Amino acid sequence: MNSVIYHICTWWLVTVSTGEGARAVPLAGHVGFDSMPDQLVNKSVNHGFCFNILCVGETGLGKSTLMDTLFNTKFEGEPTQHNQPGVTLKSNTYELQESNVRLKLTVVNTVGFGDQINKEDSYKSIVEFIDAQFEAYLQEELKIKRTLHSYHDTRIHACLYFIAPTGHSLKSLDLVTMKKLDSKVNIIPIIAKSDAISKSELAKFKIKITSELVSNGVQIYQFPTDDESVAEINSTMNSHLPFAVVGSTEEVKIGNKMVKARQYPWGTVQVENENHCDFVKLREMLIRVNMEDLREQTHTRHYELYRRCKLEEMGFKDTDPDSKPFSLQETYEAKRNEFMGELQKKEEEMRQMFVQRVKEKEAELKEAEKELHEKFDRLKKLHQDEKKKLEEKKKTLDDELNMFKQKKTAAELLQNQAQQAGGSTTLKRDKERKKNKEHMCTWILLLL
Amino acid sequence: ALIQCKTSTLNWQQRNLEGYVGFANLPNQVYRKSVKRGFEFTLMVVGESGLGKSTLINSLFLTDLYSKDYPGPSQRIKKTVQVEQSKVLVKEGGVQLTLTIVDTPGFGDAVDNSNCWQPVINYIDSKCEDFLNAESRVNRRSMPDNRVHCCLYFIAPSGHGLKPLDIEFMKRLHDKVNVIPLIAKADTLTPEECQLFKKQIMKEIQEHKIKIYEFPDTEDDEDNKLIRKIKEKMPLAVVGSNVVIEVNGKKVRGRQYPWGVAEVENGEHCDFTVLRNMLIRTHMQDLKDVTNNVHYENYRSKKLAAVTCNGVDASKTKGQLTKSPLAQMEEERRDHVMKMKKMEAEMEQVFEMKVKEKKQKLKDSEAELERRHEQMKRNLEAQYKELEEKRRVFEEEKVNWEAQQRILEQQKLDASKTMEKNKKKGKIF
């Protein structure tokens, strides 16, 4: 593979020729770069290590006890009750030291897992927590001024999934949860409180669990077998999964030694006895052999997957159709322009919507106004009609009144005339009457 | 979002572990993995031709990097400054190292050497750019690290001081790459001359504020003592040789003179061993780390700041360097959402107000019309009542009058009747 790239800058011609890959050359003596791994190790030791474990399992399966047992110390915490309304994650960080190795250990516990009646959303807070750690790392990685070297890595390196020792099969909650987590974290399933299961039941249980995991396509963490120095032990251990563990911080005297154990009337379960449980295997694999691999897998596989999905979600892509890789600059600029355009568009849309609403409302109100005017026009007309009627009636009355007046005046006139005439006539008549009366009186007297 | 998560503050007190847990084995795990991965290192040599750069490389790595089959740049005719890289794979003690040697033939050889550092700078930058692009891809595979980890700058053994070209070059490159200045062909200087020369060079380096590679202090006092010793010897005066000579029964690399052999690996003859130990055996990893954490980060932040600050007001960018461009866009998006919300609320408010106004007006005019209508109605009613009253009065009057008239008529009738009677009666008399 010979590739020659020409860069022309001002008038200096620079030719960069890569050789044919890298050719192997023999060394004529001890150069000394075989100290490189030691240099690297020294730097790592000086810097300190960090490891984050997530324990997922129902309340009461001995998660905290197992952590205490694994790390030979009493971590904080009160045992939780079963009445949690939802699943919350509690994380605690501890600084441990063993010989010259400093380890920043973070233990994350799921509180309330499996306690609710409706467990559909149980896995959600766990997934969100794991994603949040990835997101924090991604944000740091994308910063312009970043300090990755001193960043406290909170990404979950190992997830111990605690399976209840029913002896039958996995619960559906277990399958659902592990399926949601297997692409985000290294899952190591363990059978908790396994001193409740007999050896024969245990074998069947393990087989059942493994087959259920396989048939449901759940990817659990496989101890790596590509490095010759650990390939053998790892592949043996892989066949013992899931580990059946017992945790205990209490010590019992066996022989003349104090060992971690659980004392029953029928015997004592020794935590570190490989015939009794797989605790030693778990410790060996998790801590002594594969801790670094778990960290590496988290970084190169799970984190990369998260990162890729996140960036693709935001619309970043690697190459354009002409198969010329976008430079970072172009990508960001394009993204930014697209982004600004989107924002502008949204703004415009909102404005338009308002203009529309205003128009509609105006039309509405105009309609209402028109109706109102029409109503009152009608009323006015009615009123006019009434008025007219009234006027007519008035007129009628006035006419009658006039007529009456006339009649009256006419009659009075007549009366006056009559009275005048008849006044004399009445006088005459009165006189006559008197005369008549007198005549009548005289008559009556004569008669007598 | 970090919801539903309670993180306690770090428990800084050291936990006493009762019994062996096993994470003390972590360093071994790291060791194992690093050996499996293999190592890579890129070393650049810069200096005028004839200063023995290729020879020194061969001596450092005890190999014939440049041989008859792969002739070094000095064997070739060049008219302009070239930047050439050769990649070799070397193995030792189970450890694999991919070594890239970058040579700069023609540097400083022309009559006019202005800008002869530019190709070198361009090379270093382009390697950083490659790494940045690889790091920024959506689909990231393995990212080969071809960045230049160390630049050995060869100073001609004039014995006087630095040349202007030396100063210019180091000033331009000290914040892009780890620069280690060396006095070349040191076997032309006597120890005293060498001392004076070194002092002069260091003085000039300090005067011009050139930042050469500094050895980091360690926590170990012993190591620190050694480091201080090395620092006193800077810049290192080296001699290289492709030839192995037998001296006192031992086979050594050296330069044979009539007056003796200048041994490359003899600490009293030159500082070659110091250089080799420092460069390869103790500080190779640190050179890589400084390149990654300091020089590359400088390059990256400058590059990204230029991108995201394109067209953005300079006063706004000061606080934005601590955010990733994506976070920045997220923030801008959030700001915009808030702005839109506010705008929407404002518009809504104005809209509501206007509607209310209009409705109120409508209501008022309706009320007004109602009122007027009522008034007119009442008016009419009053008039009606008046009319009624008038009519009633009139009717009453009329009735009374008519009654009166009738009485009068009756009276008249009676009177005329009696008169008739009386007339009749009177006549009888």
PDB file of N, CA and C in Angstrom, chain A residues 15 17 23 25-26 28 31-32 35 39 43 72 89 91-93 98 125 139 141-143 145-146 229 287-288 291-293 304 307-308 318 328-329 333 347 357 383 390 408 415 429 443, chain B residues 4 6 8 21-22 24-25 29 32-33 62 65 83 89 92 135-140 280-281 285-286 289 297 300 307 310 321-322 324-327 336 348 376 397 401 408 419 429:
ATOM      1  N   THR A  15       6.558  16.332   0.086  1.00  0.00           N
ATOM      2  CA  THR A  15       6.115  14.989  -0.264  1.00  0.00           C
ATOM      3  C   THR A  15       6.148  14.129   0.972  1.00  0.00           C
ATOM      4  N   SER A  17       5.773  10.410   1.937  1.00  0.00           N
ATOM      5  CA  SER A  17       5.580   9.070   1.403  1.00  0.00           C
ATOM      6  C   SER A  17       5.547   8.087   2.548  1.00  0.00           C
ATOM      7  N   ARG A  23       7.860  -1.741   7.928  1.00  0.00           N
ATOM      8  CA  ARG A  23       8.662  -2.943   7.724  1.00  0.00           C
ATOM      9  C   ARG A  23       9.389  -3.302   9.009  1.00  0.00           C
ATOM     10  N   VAL A  25      12.335  -4.382  11.251  1.00  0.00           N
ATOM     11  CA  VAL A  25      13.802  -4.348  11.190  1.00  0.00           C
ATOM     12  C   VAL A  25      14.379  -5.009  12.441  1.00  0.00           C
ATOM     13  N   PRO A  26      15.466  -5.666  12.262  1.00  0.00           N
ATOM     14  CA  PRO A  26      16.074  -6.322  13.429  1.00  0.00           C
ATOM     15  C   PRO A  26      16.863  -5.308  14.260  1.00  0.00           C
ATOM     16  N   ALA A  28      20.085  -4.525  16.763  1.00  0.00           N
ATOM     17  CA  ALA A  28      21.428  -5.043  17.009  1.00  0.00           C
ATOM     18  C   ALA A  28      21.809  -4.971  18.472  1.00  0.00           C
ATOM     19  N   VAL A  31      17.679  -1.889  22.960  1.00  0.00           N
ATOM     20  CA  VAL A  31      17.360  -0.461  22.835  1.00  0.00           C
ATOM     21  C   VAL A  31      16.744   0.050  24.128  1.00  0.00           C
ATOM     22  N   GLY A  32      15.761  -0.694  24.594  1.00  0.00           N
ATOM     23  CA  GLY A  32      15.190  -0.328  25.888  1.00  0.00           C
ATOM     24  C   GLY A  32      13.716   0.034  25.861  1.00  0.00           C
ATOM     25  N   SER A  35      10.555  -1.254  28.086  1.00  0.00           N
ATOM     26  CA  SER A  35      10.082  -0.684  29.347  1.00  0.00           C
ATOM     27  C   SER A  35       8.791   0.098  29.157  1.00  0.00           C
ATOM     28  N   GLN A  39       6.369   1.886  31.835  1.00  0.00           N
ATOM     29  CA  GLN A  39       6.148   3.340  31.877  1.00  0.00           C
ATOM     30  C   GLN A  39       4.655   3.631  31.932  1.00  0.00           C
ATOM     31  N   LYS A  43       2.480   5.289  35.084  1.00  0.00           N
ATOM     32  CA  LYS A  43       1.637   6.471  34.938  1.00  0.00           C
ATOM     33  C   LYS A  43       0.226   6.174  35.418  1.00  0.00           C
ATOM     34  N   ASN A  72     -14.398  -6.491  50.902  1.00  0.00           N
ATOM     35  CA  ASN A  72     -13.880  -6.651  52.257  1.00  0.00           C
ATOM     36  C   ASN A  72     -14.019  -5.412  53.106  1.00  0.00           C
ATOM     37  N   LEU A  89     -31.958   5.215  41.641  1.00  0.00           N
ATOM     38  CA  LEU A  89     -30.593   4.698  41.682  1.00  0.00           C
ATOM     39  C   LEU A  89     -29.782   5.516  42.661  1.00  0.00           C
ATOM     40  N   SER A  91     -26.047   6.135  44.202  1.00  0.00           N
ATOM     41  CA  SER A  91     -24.656   5.836  43.897  1.00  0.00           C
ATOM     42  C   SER A  91     -23.738   6.401  44.962  1.00  0.00           C
ATOM     43  N   ASN A  92     -22.762   5.616  45.349  1.00  0.00           N
ATOM     44  CA  ASN A  92     -21.787   6.028  46.360  1.00  0.00           C
ATOM     45  C   ASN A  92     -20.382   5.760  45.837  1.00  0.00           C
ATOM     46  N   THR A  93     -19.496   6.701  46.090  1.00  0.00           N
ATOM     47  CA  THR A  93     -18.124   6.543  45.614  1.00  0.00           C
ATOM     48  C   THR A  93     -17.175   6.411  46.785  1.00  0.00           C
ATOM     49  N   GLU A  98      -5.020  -0.588  47.861  1.00  0.00           N
ATOM     50  CA  GLU A  98      -4.444  -1.908  48.140  1.00  0.00           C
ATOM     51  C   GLU A  98      -3.020  -1.876  47.637  1.00  0.00           C
ATOM     52  N   SER A 125     -35.613   3.764  34.592  1.00  0.00           N
ATOM     53  CA  SER A 125     -34.696   4.645  35.323  1.00  0.00           C
ATOM     54  C   SER A 125     -33.279   4.106  35.259  1.00  0.00           C
ATOM     55  N   GLN A 139     -20.402  14.784  26.470  1.00  0.00           N
ATOM     56  CA  GLN A 139     -20.357  16.248  26.536  1.00  0.00           C
ATOM     57  C   GLN A 139     -18.947  16.725  26.822  1.00  0.00           C
ATOM     58  N   GLU A 141     -16.226  15.134  26.165  1.00  0.00           N
ATOM     59  CA  GLU A 141     -15.384  14.821  25.022  1.00  0.00           C
ATOM     60  C   GLU A 141     -15.572  15.832  23.899  1.00  0.00           C
ATOM     61  N   LEU A 142     -16.766  16.424  23.828  1.00  0.00           N
ATOM     62  CA  LEU A 142     -17.036  17.341  22.737  1.00  0.00           C
ATOM     63  C   LEU A 142     -16.742  18.791  23.065  1.00  0.00           C
ATOM     64  N   LYS A 143     -16.401  19.031  24.320  1.00  0.00           N
ATOM     65  CA  LYS A 143     -16.124  20.421  24.686  1.00  0.00           C
ATOM     66  C   LYS A 143     -14.951  20.943  23.888  1.00  0.00           C
ATOM     67  N   LYS A 145     -12.684  23.270  25.173  1.00  0.00           N
ATOM     68  CA  LYS A 145     -11.575  23.149  26.117  1.00  0.00           C
ATOM     69  C   LYS A 145     -11.929  22.011  27.052  1.00  0.00           C
ATOM     70  N   ARG A 146     -11.312  20.905  26.866  1.00  0.00           N
ATOM     71  CA  ARG A 146     -11.706  19.752  27.673  1.00  0.00           C
ATOM     72  C   ARG A 146     -10.558  19.240  28.519  1.00  0.00           C
ATOM     73  N   SER A 229      -2.599 -15.480  27.870  1.00  0.00           N
ATOM     74  CA  SER A 229      -2.286 -15.670  29.288  1.00  0.00           C
ATOM     75  C   SER A 229      -3.522 -15.900  30.134  1.00  0.00           C
ATOM     76  N   ILE A 287     -12.688  -8.868  39.509  1.00  0.00           N
ATOM     77  CA  ILE A 287     -11.680  -7.946  40.024  1.00  0.00           C
ATOM     78  C   ILE A 287     -10.267  -8.300  39.591  1.00  0.00           C
ATOM     79  N   ARG A 288      -9.909  -9.540  39.801  1.00  0.00           N
ATOM     80  CA  ARG A 288      -8.492  -9.849  39.650  1.00  0.00           C
ATOM     81  C   ARG A 288      -8.045 -10.064  38.221  1.00  0.00           C
ATOM     82  N   MET A 291     -10.992  -6.805  35.286  1.00  0.00           N
ATOM     83  CA  MET A 291     -11.465  -5.455  35.594  1.00  0.00           C
ATOM     84  C   MET A 291     -11.108  -4.491  34.451  1.00  0.00           C
ATOM     85  N   GLU A 292      -9.877  -4.597  33.980  1.00  0.00           N
ATOM     86  CA  GLU A 292      -9.430  -3.688  32.928  1.00  0.00           C
ATOM     87  C   GLU A 292     -10.186  -3.950  31.633  1.00  0.00           C
ATOM     88  N   ASP A 293     -10.493  -5.220  31.377  1.00  0.00           N
ATOM     89  CA  ASP A 293     -11.210  -5.529  30.143  1.00  0.00           C
ATOM     90  C   ASP A 293     -12.629  -4.980  30.199  1.00  0.00           C
ATOM     91  N   GLU A 304     -19.105   3.777  22.532  1.00  0.00           N
ATOM     92  CA  GLU A 304     -19.068   4.118  21.116  1.00  0.00           C
ATOM     93  C   GLU A 304     -20.438   3.957  20.478  1.00  0.00           C
ATOM     94  N   ARG A 307     -22.534   6.857  21.600  1.00  0.00           N
ATOM     95  CA  ARG A 307     -22.063   8.064  20.927  1.00  0.00           C
ATOM     96  C   ARG A 307     -22.527   8.099  19.485  1.00  0.00           C
ATOM     97  N   ARG A 308     -22.376   6.963  18.820  1.00  0.00           N
ATOM     98  CA  ARG A 308     -22.749   6.912  17.416  1.00  0.00           C
ATOM     99  C   ARG A 308     -24.237   7.201  17.250  1.00  0.00           C
ATOM    100  N   ASP A 318     -20.814  10.683   8.452  1.00  0.00           N
ATOM    101  CA  ASP A 318     -19.385  10.661   8.195  1.00  0.00           C
ATOM    102  C   ASP A 318     -18.970  11.076   6.801  1.00  0.00           C
ATOM    103  N   LEU A 328     -14.230  18.089  10.039  1.00  0.00           N
ATOM    104  CA  LEU A 328     -14.980  18.447  11.232  1.00  0.00           C
ATOM    105  C   LEU A 328     -15.586  19.833  11.097  1.00  0.00           C
ATOM    106  N   GLN A 329     -14.778  20.723  10.550  1.00  0.00           N
ATOM    107  CA  GLN A 329     -15.218  22.097  10.374  1.00  0.00           C
ATOM    108  C   GLN A 329     -16.488  22.168   9.552  1.00  0.00           C
ATOM    109  N   GLU A 333     -20.159  23.384  10.677  1.00  0.00           N
ATOM    110  CA  GLU A 333     -20.751  24.561  10.065  1.00  0.00           C
ATOM    111  C   GLU A 333     -22.080  24.220   9.419  1.00  0.00           C
ATOM    112  N   GLU A 347     -39.771  30.083  14.047  1.00  0.00           N
ATOM    113  CA  GLU A 347     -40.230  31.420  14.411  1.00  0.00           C
ATOM    114  C   GLU A 347     -41.283  31.901  13.420  1.00  0.00           C
ATOM    115  N   ARG A 357     -54.684  33.334  13.210  1.00  0.00           N
ATOM    116  CA  ARG A 357     -55.642  33.408  14.308  1.00  0.00           C
ATOM    117  C   ARG A 357     -56.290  34.773  14.376  1.00  0.00           C
ATOM    118  N   HIS A 383     -89.893  49.236  16.171  1.00  0.00           N
ATOM    119  CA  HIS A 383     -90.174  50.444  16.941  1.00  0.00           C
ATOM    120  C   HIS A 383     -90.854  51.485  16.089  1.00  0.00           C
ATOM    121  N   LEU A 390     -98.972  54.256  16.966  1.00  0.00           N
ATOM    122  CA  LEU A 390     -99.306  55.166  18.053  1.00  0.00           C
ATOM    123  C   LEU A 390     -99.768  56.512  17.495  1.00  0.00           C
ATOM    124  N   LYS A 408    -119.789  69.745  20.890  1.00  0.00           N
ATOM    125  CA  LYS A 408    -120.064  70.411  22.143  1.00  0.00           C
ATOM    126  C   LYS A 408    -120.347  71.885  21.923  1.00  0.00           C
ATOM    127  N   GLN A 415    -127.838  75.618  22.695  1.00  0.00           N
ATOM    128  CA  GLN A 415    -128.433  75.771  24.024  1.00  0.00           C
ATOM    129  C   GLN A 415    -128.541  77.239  24.406  1.00  0.00           C
ATOM    130  N   ARG A 429    -143.200  81.278  29.927  1.00  0.00           N
ATOM    131  CA  ARG A 429    -143.758  80.015  30.383  1.00  0.00           C
ATOM    132  C   ARG A 429    -143.938  80.032  31.884  1.00  0.00           C
ATOM    133  N   TRP A 443    -160.162  78.562  40.141  1.00  0.00           N
ATOM    134  CA  TRP A 443    -161.089  77.550  39.724  1.00  0.00           C
ATOM    135  C   TRP A 443    -161.519  76.684  40.896  1.00  0.00           C
TER     136      TRP A 443
ATOM    137  N   GLN B   4     -33.729  10.960  39.198  1.00  0.00           N
ATOM    138  CA  GLN B   4     -33.849   9.830  40.112  1.00  0.00           C
ATOM    139  C   GLN B   4     -32.522   9.221  40.481  1.00  0.00           C
ATOM    140  N   LYS B   6     -29.324   9.665  43.252  1.00  0.00           N
ATOM    141  CA  LYS B   6     -28.709  10.404  44.348  1.00  0.00           C
ATOM    142  C   LYS B   6     -27.248   9.998  44.416  1.00  0.00           C
ATOM    143  N   SER B   8     -23.861  10.426  46.474  1.00  0.00           N
ATOM    144  CA  SER B   8     -23.288  11.009  47.688  1.00  0.00           C
ATOM    145  C   SER B   8     -21.928  11.575  47.341  1.00  0.00           C
ATOM    146  N   VAL B  21      -8.386  -8.033  48.448  1.00  0.00           N
ATOM    147  CA  VAL B  21      -9.496  -7.999  47.495  1.00  0.00           C
ATOM    148  C   VAL B  21      -9.012  -8.438  46.122  1.00  0.00           C
ATOM    149  N   GLY B  22      -7.958  -7.821  45.675  1.00  0.00           N
ATOM    150  CA  GLY B  22      -7.396  -8.257  44.404  1.00  0.00           C
ATOM    151  C   GLY B  22      -7.260  -7.194  43.342  1.00  0.00           C
ATOM    152  N   ALA B  24      -5.330  -4.886  43.341  1.00  0.00           N
ATOM    153  CA  ALA B  24      -3.918  -4.537  43.213  1.00  0.00           C
ATOM    154  C   ALA B  24      -3.341  -5.197  41.975  1.00  0.00           C
ATOM    155  N   ASN B  25      -4.107  -6.104  41.402  1.00  0.00           N
ATOM    156  CA  ASN B  25      -3.678  -6.779  40.193  1.00  0.00           C
ATOM    157  C   ASN B  25      -3.974  -5.967  38.944  1.00  0.00           C
ATOM    158  N   GLN B  29      -3.030  -6.220  34.772  1.00  0.00           N
ATOM    159  CA  GLN B  29      -4.003  -6.315  33.685  1.00  0.00           C
ATOM    160  C   GLN B  29      -3.717  -5.251  32.632  1.00  0.00           C
ATOM    161  N   ARG B  32      -0.611  -6.263  30.649  1.00  0.00           N
ATOM    162  CA  ARG B  32      -0.925  -7.335  29.706  1.00  0.00           C
ATOM    163  C   ARG B  32      -1.607  -6.772  28.458  1.00  0.00           C
ATOM    164  N   LYS B  33      -2.586  -5.934  28.707  1.00  0.00           N
ATOM    165  CA  LYS B  33      -3.334  -5.397  27.573  1.00  0.00           C
ATOM    166  C   LYS B  33      -2.472  -4.483  26.702  1.00  0.00           C
ATOM    167  N   LEU B  62      19.604   1.223  17.458  1.00  0.00           N
ATOM    168  CA  LEU B  62      20.466   0.075  17.199  1.00  0.00           C
ATOM    169  C   LEU B  62      20.007  -0.699  15.984  1.00  0.00           C
ATOM    170  N   LEU B  65      18.144   1.923  10.143  1.00  0.00           N
ATOM    171  CA  LEU B  65      16.897   2.451   9.594  1.00  0.00           C
ATOM    172  C   LEU B  65      17.107   2.833   8.144  1.00  0.00           C
ATOM    173  N   VAL B  83       9.564  16.740   3.938  1.00  0.00           N
ATOM    174  CA  VAL B  83       9.258  16.089   5.205  1.00  0.00           C
ATOM    175  C   VAL B  83       8.970  14.648   4.852  1.00  0.00           C
ATOM    176  N   LEU B  89       8.915  -1.456  12.217  1.00  0.00           N
ATOM    177  CA  LEU B  89       8.339  -2.237  13.307  1.00  0.00           C
ATOM    178  C   LEU B  89       9.490  -2.919  14.033  1.00  0.00           C
ATOM    179  N   GLU B  92      11.013  -6.123  20.960  1.00  0.00           N
ATOM    180  CA  GLU B  92      12.024  -6.358  21.977  1.00  0.00           C
ATOM    181  C   GLU B  92      11.337  -6.817  23.243  1.00  0.00           C
ATOM    182  N   GLU B 135     -11.054  11.258  15.339  1.00  0.00           N
ATOM    183  CA  GLU B 135     -11.694  11.288  16.644  1.00  0.00           C
ATOM    184  C   GLU B 135     -13.120  11.807  16.553  1.00  0.00           C
ATOM    185  N   SER B 136     -13.377  12.620  15.523  1.00  0.00           N
ATOM    186  CA  SER B 136     -14.679  13.253  15.432  1.00  0.00           C
ATOM    187  C   SER B 136     -15.656  12.511  14.551  1.00  0.00           C
ATOM    188  N   ARG B 137     -15.229  11.424  13.993  1.00  0.00           N
ATOM    189  CA  ARG B 137     -16.135  10.665  13.150  1.00  0.00           C
ATOM    190  C   ARG B 137     -17.281  10.121  13.975  1.00  0.00           C
ATOM    191  N   VAL B 138     -18.379   9.815  13.290  1.00  0.00           N
ATOM    192  CA  VAL B 138     -19.481   9.172  13.985  1.00  0.00           C
ATOM    193  C   VAL B 138     -19.115   7.712  14.236  1.00  0.00           C
ATOM    194  N   ASN B 139     -18.633   7.071  13.176  1.00  0.00           N
ATOM    195  CA  ASN B 139     -18.166   5.693  13.323  1.00  0.00           C
ATOM    196  C   ASN B 139     -16.677   5.700  13.559  1.00  0.00           C
ATOM    197  N   ARG B 140     -16.290   5.492  14.789  1.00  0.00           N
ATOM    198  CA  ARG B 140     -14.851   5.539  15.077  1.00  0.00           C
ATOM    199  C   ARG B 140     -14.302   4.130  15.137  1.00  0.00           C
ATOM    200  N   ILE B 280      13.824   6.944  25.379  1.00  0.00           N
ATOM    201  CA  ILE B 280      13.223   5.633  25.138  1.00  0.00           C
ATOM    202  C   ILE B 280      12.855   4.896  26.417  1.00  0.00           C
ATOM    203  N   ARG B 281      13.752   4.918  27.358  1.00  0.00           N
ATOM    204  CA  ARG B 281      13.564   4.006  28.485  1.00  0.00           C
ATOM    205  C   ARG B 281      12.720   4.565  29.610  1.00  0.00           C
ATOM    206  N   GLN B 285       6.644   7.398  27.249  1.00  0.00           N
ATOM    207  CA  GLN B 285       5.206   7.503  27.511  1.00  0.00           C
ATOM    208  C   GLN B 285       4.826   8.927  27.863  1.00  0.00           C
ATOM    209  N   ASP B 286       5.706   9.597  28.615  1.00  0.00           N
ATOM    210  CA  ASP B 286       5.369  10.963  29.008  1.00  0.00           C
ATOM    211  C   ASP B 286       5.346  11.885  27.789  1.00  0.00           C
ATOM    212  N   ASP B 289       2.091  11.402  26.267  1.00  0.00           N
ATOM    213  CA  ASP B 289       1.016  11.998  27.062  1.00  0.00           C
ATOM    214  C   ASP B 289       0.985  13.509  26.911  1.00  0.00           C
ATOM    215  N   GLU B 297      -4.440  19.053  22.389  1.00  0.00           N
ATOM    216  CA  GLU B 297      -5.604  19.760  22.901  1.00  0.00           C
ATOM    217  C   GLU B 297      -5.555  21.232  22.492  1.00  0.00           C
ATOM    218  N   ARG B 300      -6.599  21.338  18.909  1.00  0.00           N
ATOM    219  CA  ARG B 300      -8.028  21.029  18.795  1.00  0.00           C
ATOM    220  C   ARG B 300      -8.892  22.189  19.247  1.00  0.00           C
ATOM    221  N   VAL B 307     -14.251  27.213  14.352  1.00  0.00           N
ATOM    222  CA  VAL B 307     -15.450  26.725  13.678  1.00  0.00           C
ATOM    223  C   VAL B 307     -16.707  27.272  14.317  1.00  0.00           C
ATOM    224  N   ASN B 310     -17.633  31.000  14.156  1.00  0.00           N
ATOM    225  CA  ASN B 310     -17.809  31.599  12.836  1.00  0.00           C
ATOM    226  C   ASN B 310     -19.054  32.446  12.811  1.00  0.00           C
ATOM    227  N   LEU B 321     -16.115  28.520  25.390  1.00  0.00           N
ATOM    228  CA  LEU B 321     -15.062  27.569  25.095  1.00  0.00           C
ATOM    229  C   LEU B 321     -15.123  26.349  25.990  1.00  0.00           C
ATOM    230  N   THR B 322     -15.790  26.482  27.129  1.00  0.00           N
ATOM    231  CA  THR B 322     -15.837  25.328  28.007  1.00  0.00           C
ATOM    232  C   THR B 322     -16.993  24.416  27.663  1.00  0.00           C
ATOM    233  N   SER B 324     -19.013  22.003  24.778  1.00  0.00           N
ATOM    234  CA  SER B 324     -18.830  21.335  23.503  1.00  0.00           C
ATOM    235  C   SER B 324     -19.757  21.996  22.491  1.00  0.00           C
ATOM    236  N   PRO B 325     -19.385  21.944  21.212  1.00  0.00           N
ATOM    237  CA  PRO B 325     -20.243  22.585  20.213  1.00  0.00           C
ATOM    238  C   PRO B 325     -21.660  22.041  20.259  1.00  0.00           C
ATOM    239  N   LEU B 326     -21.794  20.745  20.537  1.00  0.00           N
ATOM    240  CA  LEU B 326     -23.131  20.181  20.597  1.00  0.00           C
ATOM    241  C   LEU B 326     -23.890  20.748  21.773  1.00  0.00           C
ATOM    242  N   ALA B 327     -23.201  20.837  22.923  1.00  0.00           N
ATOM    243  CA  ALA B 327     -23.857  21.404  24.102  1.00  0.00           C
ATOM    244  C   ALA B 327     -24.232  22.848  23.813  1.00  0.00           C
ATOM    245  N   HIS B 336     -33.598  29.380  22.416  1.00  0.00           N
ATOM    246  CA  HIS B 336     -34.559  29.728  21.380  1.00  0.00           C
ATOM    247  C   HIS B 336     -35.950  29.276  21.769  1.00  0.00           C
ATOM    248  N   GLU B 348     -49.792  36.025  22.515  1.00  0.00           N
ATOM    249  CA  GLU B 348     -51.049  35.532  23.068  1.00  0.00           C
ATOM    250  C   GLU B 348     -51.683  36.631  23.901  1.00  0.00           C
ATOM    251  N   MET B 376     -86.534  54.098  24.123  1.00  0.00           N
ATOM    252  CA  MET B 376     -87.564  54.377  23.125  1.00  0.00           C
ATOM    253  C   MET B 376     -88.833  53.622  23.453  1.00  0.00           C
ATOM    254  N   GLU B 397    -115.557  62.243  29.641  1.00  0.00           N
ATOM    255  CA  GLU B 397    -116.166  63.542  29.368  1.00  0.00           C
ATOM    256  C   GLU B 397    -117.316  63.389  28.405  1.00  0.00           C
ATOM    257  N   TRP B 401    -120.969  64.272  29.152  1.00  0.00           N
ATOM    258  CA  TRP B 401    -121.619  65.303  28.332  1.00  0.00           C
ATOM    259  C   TRP B 401    -122.845  64.750  27.626  1.00  0.00           C
ATOM    260  N   LEU B 408    -130.684  67.068  29.473  1.00  0.00           N
ATOM    261  CA  LEU B 408    -131.182  68.331  28.950  1.00  0.00           C
ATOM    262  C   LEU B 408    -132.260  68.088  27.902  1.00  0.00           C
ATOM    263  N   MET B 419    -145.533  72.029  28.631  1.00  0.00           N
ATOM    264  CA  MET B 419    -146.048  73.189  27.950  1.00  0.00           C
ATOM    265  C   MET B 419    -147.196  72.829  27.057  1.00  0.00           C
ATOM    266  N   PHE B 429    -159.395  76.424  29.914  1.00  0.00           N
ATOM    267  CA  PHE B 429    -159.855  77.525  30.769  1.00  0.00           C
ATOM    268  C   PHE B 429    -160.506  78.505  29.916  1.00  0.00           C
TER     269      PHE B 429
END
